[in-house]
């Protein structure tokens, strides 16, 4: 998708787009802040933090940020082992749970959600900071209770976990979004249709 996008942009003779690998949304926003790029991608919750200089971007507000397009919905998909009968995020207290790679947008998303419930991911759970593929292996061997994945649905990682690790997607109460939006902006309810993951 990015390769095709840069090809489209480069059709304009007055524009030059070069693809650059990065560490993800947080890195992309730091690259924009440092003026090493003019255009990048990130999810709305961290764009808001960067704009306001909050959270991980404290002291580095970027009032020059502008949103030019919303590409696709990127829901938080929380997968938990069926055998543990987990029904809410609070049920994860005291368990080993994968929150994504260290310093990733996924880790920030997990942190924001747990904080909205008055929980601290470093005190109330035992966070495993690993990739989805590593989390899949840990789920199969029952070493963790679940994994946080932020991706467009359907996601290949989510599909693999559902098919191979006896997991289900945790349903969040719609009222929870109101709690989440108190200290964070841009969250909305999202329903994954049954047909998405069969």
Tab-separated table of C-alpha atoms in Angstrom:
chain	number	residue	atom	x	y	z
A	1	UNK	CA	0.000	0.000	0.000
A	2	UNK	CA	2.763	2.463	0.896
A	3	UNK	CA	4.683	1.611	-2.272
A	4	UNK	CA	1.601	2.269	-4.422
A	5	UNK	CA	0.928	5.505	-2.516
A	6	UNK	CA	4.420	6.818	-3.191
A	7	UNK	CA	4.068	5.913	-6.888
A	8	UNK	CA	0.810	7.886	-7.092
A	9	UNK	CA	2.356	10.900	-5.352
A	10	UNK	CA	5.380	10.796	-7.659
A	11	UNK	CA	3.173	11.207	-10.733
A	12	UNK	CA	3.119	14.909	-9.849
A	13	UNK	CA	6.366	16.402	-11.160
A	14	UNK	CA	6.415	18.966	-8.349
A	15	UNK	CA	6.327	16.271	-5.657
A	16	UNK	CA	8.900	13.690	-4.605
A	17	UNK	CA	7.954	10.839	-2.251
A	18	UNK	CA	10.531	8.464	-0.797
A	19	UNK	CA	9.658	5.497	1.369
A	20	UNK	CA	11.527	5.266	4.653
A	21	UNK	CA	11.358	2.391	7.123
A	22	UNK	CA	10.513	3.398	10.696
A	23	UNK	CA	9.703	1.952	14.088
A	24	UNK	CA	5.970	2.647	13.680
A	25	UNK	CA	3.557	5.432	14.580
A	26	UNK	CA	5.466	6.904	17.542
A	27	UNK	CA	8.678	6.983	15.527
A	28	UNK	CA	6.776	8.498	12.588
A	29	UNK	CA	5.501	11.363	14.739
A	30	UNK	CA	8.990	11.987	16.129
A	31	UNK	CA	10.329	12.089	12.561
A	32	UNK	CA	7.718	14.732	11.703
A	33	UNK	CA	8.544	16.697	14.869
A	34	UNK	CA	12.237	16.692	13.905
A	35	UNK	CA	11.276	17.841	10.369
A	36	UNK	CA	12.950	14.799	8.800
A	37	UNK	CA	9.754	14.126	6.814
A	38	UNK	CA	6.688	16.030	5.667
A	39	UNK	CA	4.146	13.220	5.504
A	40	UNK	CA	3.711	10.129	7.643
A	41	UNK	CA	1.198	7.739	9.211
A	42	UNK	CA	0.035	7.165	12.777
A	43	UNK	CA	-3.157	6.375	14.673
A	44	UNK	CA	-5.355	9.209	15.918
A	45	UNK	CA	-4.809	8.676	19.663
A	46	UNK	CA	-1.058	9.273	19.457
A	47	UNK	CA	-1.444	12.013	16.829
A	48	UNK	CA	-3.561	13.835	19.420
A	49	UNK	CA	-0.894	13.291	22.098
A	50	UNK	CA	1.832	14.571	19.780
A	51	UNK	CA	-0.200	17.637	18.833
A	52	UNK	CA	-0.863	18.491	22.494
A	53	UNK	CA	2.558	17.435	23.839
A	54	UNK	CA	1.061	14.859	26.228
A	55	UNK	CA	1.970	11.347	27.321
A	56	UNK	CA	5.063	10.043	25.579
A	57	UNK	CA	5.337	13.380	23.717
A	58	UNK	CA	5.392	15.522	26.877
A	59	UNK	CA	7.405	18.686	26.228
A	60	UNK	CA	7.386	18.036	22.467
A	61	UNK	CA	4.035	19.399	21.325
A	62	UNK	CA	3.720	19.635	17.551
A	63	UNK	CA	1.105	22.239	16.666
A	64	UNK	CA	2.185	21.972	13.020
A	65	UNK	CA	0.532	18.542	12.660
A	66	UNK	CA	-2.387	18.302	10.256
A	67	UNK	CA	-4.497	15.262	9.384
A	68	UNK	CA	-5.128	14.907	5.665
A	69	UNK	CA	-6.783	11.482	5.509
A	70	UNK	CA	-8.237	8.678	7.566
A	71	UNK	CA	-7.151	5.441	5.893
A	72	UNK	CA	-8.930	2.667	7.803
A	73	UNK	CA	-10.221	1.748	11.242
A	74	UNK	CA	-7.555	0.138	13.379
A	75	UNK	CA	-9.371	-1.541	16.279
A	76	UNK	CA	-7.793	-2.786	19.463
A	77	UNK	CA	-8.333	-6.552	19.481
A	78	UNK	CA	-7.756	-8.147	22.860
A	79	UNK	CA	-7.420	-11.915	22.697
A	80	UNK	CA	-7.648	-14.049	25.816
A	81	UNK	CA	-7.435	-17.765	26.517
A	82	UNK	CA	-10.870	-19.408	26.692
A	83	UNK	CA	-9.846	-21.719	29.546
A	84	UNK	CA	-9.290	-18.743	31.881
A	85	UNK	CA	-12.874	-17.429	31.470
A	86	UNK	CA	-11.725	-13.789	31.302
A	87	UNK	CA	-14.698	-11.451	30.809
A	88	UNK	CA	-13.124	-8.003	31.327
A	89	UNK	CA	-9.771	-6.209	31.388
A	90	UNK	CA	-9.954	-6.197	35.191
A	91	UNK	CA	-9.917	-10.015	35.107
A	92	UNK	CA	-6.359	-9.807	33.758
A	93	UNK	CA	-5.058	-8.480	37.084
A	94	UNK	CA	-2.112	-10.540	38.286
A	95	UNK	CA	-1.670	-12.368	34.978
A	96	UNK	CA	1.058	-12.423	32.364
A	97	UNK	CA	-0.279	-10.575	29.318
A	98	UNK	CA	1.348	-9.432	26.057
A	99	UNK	CA	1.076	-5.657	25.498
A	100	UNK	CA	3.145	-5.538	22.280
A	101	UNK	CA	6.716	-4.569	21.521
A	102	UNK	CA	8.483	-2.197	23.959
A	103	UNK	CA	7.635	1.451	23.234
A	104	UNK	CA	5.116	0.534	20.544
A	105	UNK	CA	1.784	2.189	19.838
A	106	UNK	CA	0.171	-1.086	20.928
A	107	UNK	CA	1.815	-0.824	24.349
A	108	UNK	CA	0.530	2.761	24.701
A	109	UNK	CA	-2.977	1.630	23.738
A	110	UNK	CA	-2.938	-1.135	26.356
A	111	UNK	CA	-1.614	1.303	28.972
A	112	UNK	CA	-4.379	3.845	28.218
A	113	UNK	CA	-7.111	1.215	28.465
A	114	UNK	CA	-5.857	-0.213	31.761
A	115	UNK	CA	-5.376	3.298	33.197
A	116	UNK	CA	-9.000	4.145	32.348
A	117	UNK	CA	-9.890	1.332	34.774
A	118	UNK	CA	-7.489	2.610	37.432
A	119	UNK	CA	-4.926	-0.103	36.680
A	120	UNK	CA	-1.180	0.182	36.062
A	121	UNK	CA	0.219	-2.251	33.476
A	122	UNK	CA	3.520	-2.440	35.340
A	123	UNK	CA	1.960	-3.168	38.742
A	124	UNK	CA	-1.411	-4.813	38.193
A	125	UNK	CA	-0.384	-7.211	35.429
A	126	UNK	CA	2.888	-8.807	34.377
A	127	UNK	CA	3.386	-7.227	30.932
A	128	UNK	CA	5.119	-9.307	28.301
A	129	UNK	CA	6.531	-6.933	25.679
A	130	UNK	CA	6.748	-9.203	22.651
A	131	UNK	CA	5.603	-9.310	19.024
A	132	UNK	CA	2.292	-10.953	18.036
A	133	UNK	CA	4.158	-13.989	16.669
A	134	UNK	CA	6.044	-14.455	19.954
A	135	UNK	CA	2.785	-13.956	21.869
A	136	UNK	CA	1.155	-16.669	19.757
A	137	UNK	CA	3.820	-19.167	20.864
A	138	UNK	CA	3.407	-18.096	24.501
A	139	UNK	CA	-0.383	-18.501	24.237
A	140	UNK	CA	-0.071	-21.989	22.742
A	141	UNK	CA	2.154	-23.052	25.641
A	142	UNK	CA	-0.200	-21.324	28.137
A	143	UNK	CA	2.548	-19.045	29.470
A	144	UNK	CA	0.435	-15.891	29.032
A	145	UNK	CA	-3.269	-15.160	29.453
A	146	UNK	CA	-3.705	-13.050	26.330
A	147	UNK	CA	-2.382	-10.557	23.823
A	148	UNK	CA	-3.188	-7.016	22.695
A	149	UNK	CA	-3.237	-6.577	18.920
A	150	UNK	CA	-4.067	-3.345	17.168
A	151	UNK	CA	-4.760	-3.983	13.490
A	152	UNK	CA	-7.373	-3.652	10.815
A	153	UNK	CA	-9.912	-6.460	10.921
A	154	UNK	CA	-9.511	-9.091	9.677
A	155	UNK	CA	-5.948	-9.468	10.899
A	156	UNK	CA	-3.801	-12.468	9.983
A	157	UNK	CA	-2.262	-12.464	13.496
A	158	UNK	CA	-5.677	-12.493	15.173
A	159	UNK	CA	-6.895	-15.232	12.820
A	160	UNK	CA	-3.879	-17.424	13.610
A	161	UNK	CA	-4.340	-16.991	17.375
A	162	UNK	CA	-8.061	-17.781	17.175
A	163	UNK	CA	-7.391	-20.912	15.124
A	164	UNK	CA	-4.365	-22.286	16.970
A	165	UNK	CA	-4.306	-21.047	20.574
A	166	UNK	CA	-7.868	-21.646	21.841
A	167	UNK	CA	-8.540	-17.939	22.358
A	168	UNK	CA	-11.449	-15.552	21.950
A	169	UNK	CA	-11.766	-11.797	21.435
A	170	UNK	CA	-12.599	-9.950	24.645
A	171	UNK	CA	-15.717	-7.814	24.416
A	172	UNK	CA	-15.491	-4.384	26.051
A	173	UNK	CA	-18.581	-2.702	27.451
A	174	UNK	CA	-19.627	0.235	25.197
A	175	UNK	CA	-19.734	2.486	28.294
A	176	UNK	CA	-15.992	1.903	28.681
A	177	UNK	CA	-15.274	4.203	25.728
A	178	UNK	CA	-16.622	7.138	27.746
A	179	UNK	CA	-14.103	6.370	30.526
A	180	UNK	CA	-11.335	6.014	27.967
A	181	UNK	CA	-12.100	9.350	26.303
A	182	UNK	CA	-11.818	11.285	29.595
A	183	UNK	CA	-8.004	11.413	29.337
A	184	UNK	CA	-7.618	10.343	25.714
A	185	UNK	CA	-9.229	11.575	22.525
A	186	UNK	CA	-10.576	9.890	19.449
A	187	UNK	CA	-11.847	6.544	20.699
A	188	UNK	CA	-15.127	5.122	19.480
A	189	UNK	CA	-16.958	1.838	19.755
A	190	UNK	CA	-16.204	-0.716	17.075
A	191	UNK	CA	-18.064	-3.955	16.456
A	192	UNK	CA	-16.304	-6.811	14.699
A	193	UNK	CA	-18.942	-8.725	12.767
A	194	UNK	CA	-19.088	-12.486	13.290
A	195	UNK	CA	-18.329	-13.048	9.614
A	196	UNK	CA	-14.945	-11.286	9.890
A	197	UNK	CA	-13.363	-14.196	11.758
A	198	UNK	CA	-16.013	-16.795	10.851
